C-alpha cells in the first residue's frame, strides 16, 4: 500500500521560509510526476507546484519565483522550498501524484503565515 507522509509545516511570519518534505513509500517513485497541493479554509484544493519524473517543473502563478519543488529519487522524497511567504499562503499542504490519485491524499501539513 502506497503512503505519502508530509512534514515541515508550521507557523512563520510573513517573509519567512519553510521547507516541506513528502516521503513516498513506493519502490518505483522515480517514474511518477509529483505535485504539491494546498487547501485554504473555504477554498478548493489547488495545485501549487509539479515536478515530472525527469525533473521539469511547473508552478502556479501565485507562487512562481517564491517556491521551488525538487525531488530526491534515492530517498523517495519530494520537497517544497517556500520563501517570501505571504499570509495568503496559509493552508494545509499535501503531496500526491500529478495528476492526483484520490486514494493517496494524506493528512497534509499545516502552514500558517501570520505576524
PDB file of C-alpha atoms in Angstrom:
ATOM      1  CA  UNK A   1       0.000   0.000   0.000  1.00  0.00           C
ATOM      2  CA  UNK A   2       1.391   3.385  -1.023  1.00  0.00           C
ATOM      3  CA  UNK A   3       1.659   6.041   1.635  1.00  0.00           C
ATOM      4  CA  UNK A   4       2.639   9.677   1.351  1.00  0.00           C
ATOM      5  CA  UNK A   5       3.710  11.436   4.532  1.00  0.00           C
ATOM      6  CA  UNK A   6       4.067  15.214   4.547  1.00  0.00           C
ATOM      7  CA  UNK A   7       6.054  17.168   7.125  1.00  0.00           C
ATOM      8  CA  UNK A   8       7.739  20.504   7.678  1.00  0.00           C
ATOM      9  CA  UNK A   9       4.798  22.831   8.163  1.00  0.00           C
ATOM     10  CA  UNK A  10       4.488  25.336  10.947  1.00  0.00           C
ATOM     11  CA  UNK A  11       3.896  28.925  11.938  1.00  0.00           C
ATOM     12  CA  UNK A  12       6.049  31.519  10.204  1.00  0.00           C
ATOM     13  CA  UNK A  13       5.989  35.294   9.872  1.00  0.00           C
ATOM     14  CA  UNK A  14       5.357  36.969   6.521  1.00  0.00           C
ATOM     15  CA  UNK A  15       8.559  36.989   4.511  1.00  0.00           C
ATOM     16  CA  UNK A  16       9.809  33.833   6.183  1.00  0.00           C
ATOM     17  CA  UNK A  17      10.661  30.425   4.746  1.00  0.00           C
ATOM     18  CA  UNK A  18       9.695  26.805   5.250  1.00  0.00           C
ATOM     19  CA  UNK A  19      10.737  23.567   3.605  1.00  0.00           C
ATOM     20  CA  UNK A  20       8.153  20.838   3.236  1.00  0.00           C
ATOM     21  CA  UNK A  21       9.019  17.188   2.705  1.00  0.00           C
ATOM     22  CA  UNK A  22       6.959  14.288   1.421  1.00  0.00           C
ATOM     23  CA  UNK A  23       8.177  10.730   1.730  1.00  0.00           C
ATOM     24  CA  UNK A  24       6.573   8.250  -0.627  1.00  0.00           C
ATOM     25  CA  UNK A  25       6.570   4.573   0.237  1.00  0.00           C
ATOM     26  CA  UNK A  26       6.795   3.314  -3.321  1.00  0.00           C
ATOM     27  CA  UNK A  27       9.716   1.481  -4.851  1.00  0.00           C
ATOM     28  CA  UNK A  28       9.194   2.952  -8.320  1.00  0.00           C
ATOM     29  CA  UNK A  29       8.681   6.533  -7.104  1.00  0.00           C
ATOM     30  CA  UNK A  30      11.098   7.852  -9.687  1.00  0.00           C
ATOM     31  CA  UNK A  31       8.790   7.257 -12.666  1.00  0.00           C
ATOM     32  CA  UNK A  32       5.888   9.325 -11.324  1.00  0.00           C
ATOM     33  CA  UNK A  33       5.264  13.030 -11.660  1.00  0.00           C
ATOM     34  CA  UNK A  34       4.580  14.507  -8.241  1.00  0.00           C
ATOM     35  CA  UNK A  35       2.799  17.612  -7.090  1.00  0.00           C
ATOM     36  CA  UNK A  36       2.340  19.778  -4.035  1.00  0.00           C
ATOM     37  CA  UNK A  37      -1.203  20.935  -3.450  1.00  0.00           C
ATOM     38  CA  UNK A  38      -2.796  23.211  -0.860  1.00  0.00           C
ATOM     39  CA  UNK A  39      -6.226  23.875   0.522  1.00  0.00           C
ATOM     40  CA  UNK A  40      -7.046  27.041   2.406  1.00  0.00           C
ATOM     41  CA  UNK A  41     -10.136  27.321   4.602  1.00  0.00           C
ATOM     42  CA  UNK A  42     -13.251  27.694   2.485  1.00  0.00           C
ATOM     43  CA  UNK A  43     -11.375  27.171  -0.766  1.00  0.00           C
ATOM     44  CA  UNK A  44     -10.847  24.291  -3.151  1.00  0.00           C
ATOM     45  CA  UNK A  45      -7.635  22.337  -3.198  1.00  0.00           C
ATOM     46  CA  UNK A  46      -5.222  23.681  -5.780  1.00  0.00           C
ATOM     47  CA  UNK A  47      -2.015  22.555  -7.426  1.00  0.00           C
ATOM     48  CA  UNK A  48       0.912  24.663  -6.262  1.00  0.00           C
ATOM     49  CA  UNK A  49       3.854  23.002  -7.975  1.00  0.00           C
ATOM     50  CA  UNK A  50       4.580  19.967 -10.085  1.00  0.00           C
ATOM     51  CA  UNK A  51       7.747  18.055 -10.898  1.00  0.00           C
ATOM     52  CA  UNK A  52       7.960  15.482 -13.655  1.00  0.00           C
ATOM     53  CA  UNK A  53       9.929  12.268 -13.410  1.00  0.00           C
ATOM     54  CA  UNK A  54      12.656  13.907 -15.472  1.00  0.00           C
ATOM     55  CA  UNK A  55      12.812  16.939 -13.211  1.00  0.00           C
ATOM     56  CA  UNK A  56      10.971  19.590 -15.210  1.00  0.00           C
ATOM     57  CA  UNK A  57       8.833  21.828 -13.040  1.00  0.00           C
ATOM     58  CA  UNK A  58       5.678  23.918 -13.221  1.00  0.00           C
ATOM     59  CA  UNK A  59       4.268  26.407 -10.726  1.00  0.00           C
ATOM     60  CA  UNK A  60       1.032  28.190 -10.020  1.00  0.00           C
ATOM     61  CA  UNK A  61       1.331  31.864 -10.881  1.00  0.00           C
ATOM     62  CA  UNK A  62       0.722  32.791  -7.241  1.00  0.00           C
ATOM     63  CA  UNK A  63       3.936  31.072  -6.080  1.00  0.00           C
ATOM     64  CA  UNK A  64       6.174  31.438  -9.112  1.00  0.00           C
ATOM     65  CA  UNK A  65       9.554  32.850  -8.118  1.00  0.00           C
ATOM     66  CA  UNK A  66       8.982  32.124  -4.418  1.00  0.00           C
ATOM     67  CA  UNK A  67       8.506  28.344  -4.228  1.00  0.00           C
ATOM     68  CA  UNK A  68      10.803  25.609  -5.539  1.00  0.00           C
ATOM     69  CA  UNK A  69       9.833  21.964  -5.924  1.00  0.00           C
ATOM     70  CA  UNK A  70      12.505  19.284  -6.063  1.00  0.00           C
ATOM     71  CA  UNK A  71      12.822  15.544  -5.676  1.00  0.00           C
ATOM     72  CA  UNK A  72      15.353  13.014  -4.447  1.00  0.00           C
ATOM     73  CA  UNK A  73      14.564   9.720  -6.122  1.00  0.00           C
ATOM     74  CA  UNK A  74      17.106   7.862  -3.979  1.00  0.00           C
ATOM     75  CA  UNK A  75      15.120   8.879  -0.901  1.00  0.00           C
ATOM     76  CA  UNK A  76      11.625   8.641  -2.459  1.00  0.00           C
ATOM     77  CA  UNK A  77      11.122  12.223  -1.300  1.00  0.00           C
ATOM     78  CA  UNK A  78       9.738  15.372  -2.859  1.00  0.00           C
ATOM     79  CA  UNK A  79      10.389  18.797  -1.345  1.00  0.00           C
ATOM     80  CA  UNK A  80       8.812  22.217  -1.487  1.00  0.00           C
ATOM     81  CA  UNK A  81      11.031  25.129  -0.535  1.00  0.00           C
ATOM     82  CA  UNK A  82       8.841  28.127   0.247  1.00  0.00           C
ATOM     83  CA  UNK A  83      10.413  31.567   0.501  1.00  0.00           C
ATOM     84  CA  UNK A  84       8.968  35.049   0.913  1.00  0.00           C
ATOM     85  CA  UNK A  85       5.845  33.563   2.434  1.00  0.00           C
ATOM     86  CA  UNK A  86       2.664  35.611   2.437  1.00  0.00           C
ATOM     87  CA  UNK A  87      -0.424  35.409   4.627  1.00  0.00           C
ATOM     88  CA  UNK A  88      -2.348  34.082   1.631  1.00  0.00           C
ATOM     89  CA  UNK A  89      -0.057  31.034   1.561  1.00  0.00           C
ATOM     90  CA  UNK A  90      -1.730  29.826   4.757  1.00  0.00           C
ATOM     91  CA  UNK A  91      -3.224  26.409   4.008  1.00  0.00           C
ATOM     92  CA  UNK A  92      -2.876  22.693   4.540  1.00  0.00           C
ATOM     93  CA  UNK A  93      -0.277  21.420   2.080  1.00  0.00           C
ATOM     94  CA  UNK A  94      -0.456  17.948   0.549  1.00  0.00           C
ATOM     95  CA  UNK A  95       1.647  15.953  -1.836  1.00  0.00           C
ATOM     96  CA  UNK A  96       0.283  13.491  -4.352  1.00  0.00           C
ATOM     97  CA  UNK A  97       0.907  12.271  -7.839  1.00  0.00           C
ATOM     98  CA  UNK A  98       0.298  14.699 -10.665  1.00  0.00           C
ATOM     99  CA  UNK A  99      -2.459  14.354 -11.697  1.00  0.00           C
ATOM    100  CA  UNK A 100      -3.540  13.374  -8.197  1.00  0.00           C
ATOM    101  CA  UNK A 101      -4.796   9.956  -7.213  1.00  0.00           C
ATOM    102  CA  UNK A 102      -7.830  10.163  -4.886  1.00  0.00           C
ATOM    103  CA  UNK A 103      -6.612   7.241  -2.786  1.00  0.00           C
ATOM    104  CA  UNK A 104      -3.274   8.897  -1.941  1.00  0.00           C
ATOM    105  CA  UNK A 105      -4.404  12.044  -0.112  1.00  0.00           C
ATOM    106  CA  UNK A 106      -2.717  12.066   3.291  1.00  0.00           C
ATOM    107  CA  UNK A 107      -3.132  14.234   6.370  1.00  0.00           C
ATOM    108  CA  UNK A 108      -1.154  17.094   4.909  1.00  0.00           C
ATOM    109  CA  UNK A 109       0.921  19.588   6.841  1.00  0.00           C
ATOM    110  CA  UNK A 110      -0.387  22.914   8.112  1.00  0.00           C
ATOM    111  CA  UNK A 111       1.376  26.091   7.029  1.00  0.00           C
ATOM    112  CA  UNK A 112       0.330  29.256   8.816  1.00  0.00           C
ATOM    113  CA  UNK A 113       1.789  32.604   7.802  1.00  0.00           C
ATOM    114  CA  UNK A 114       0.979  35.238  10.360  1.00  0.00           C
ATOM    115  CA  UNK A 115       2.589  38.063  12.267  1.00  0.00           C
TER     116      UNK A 115
END
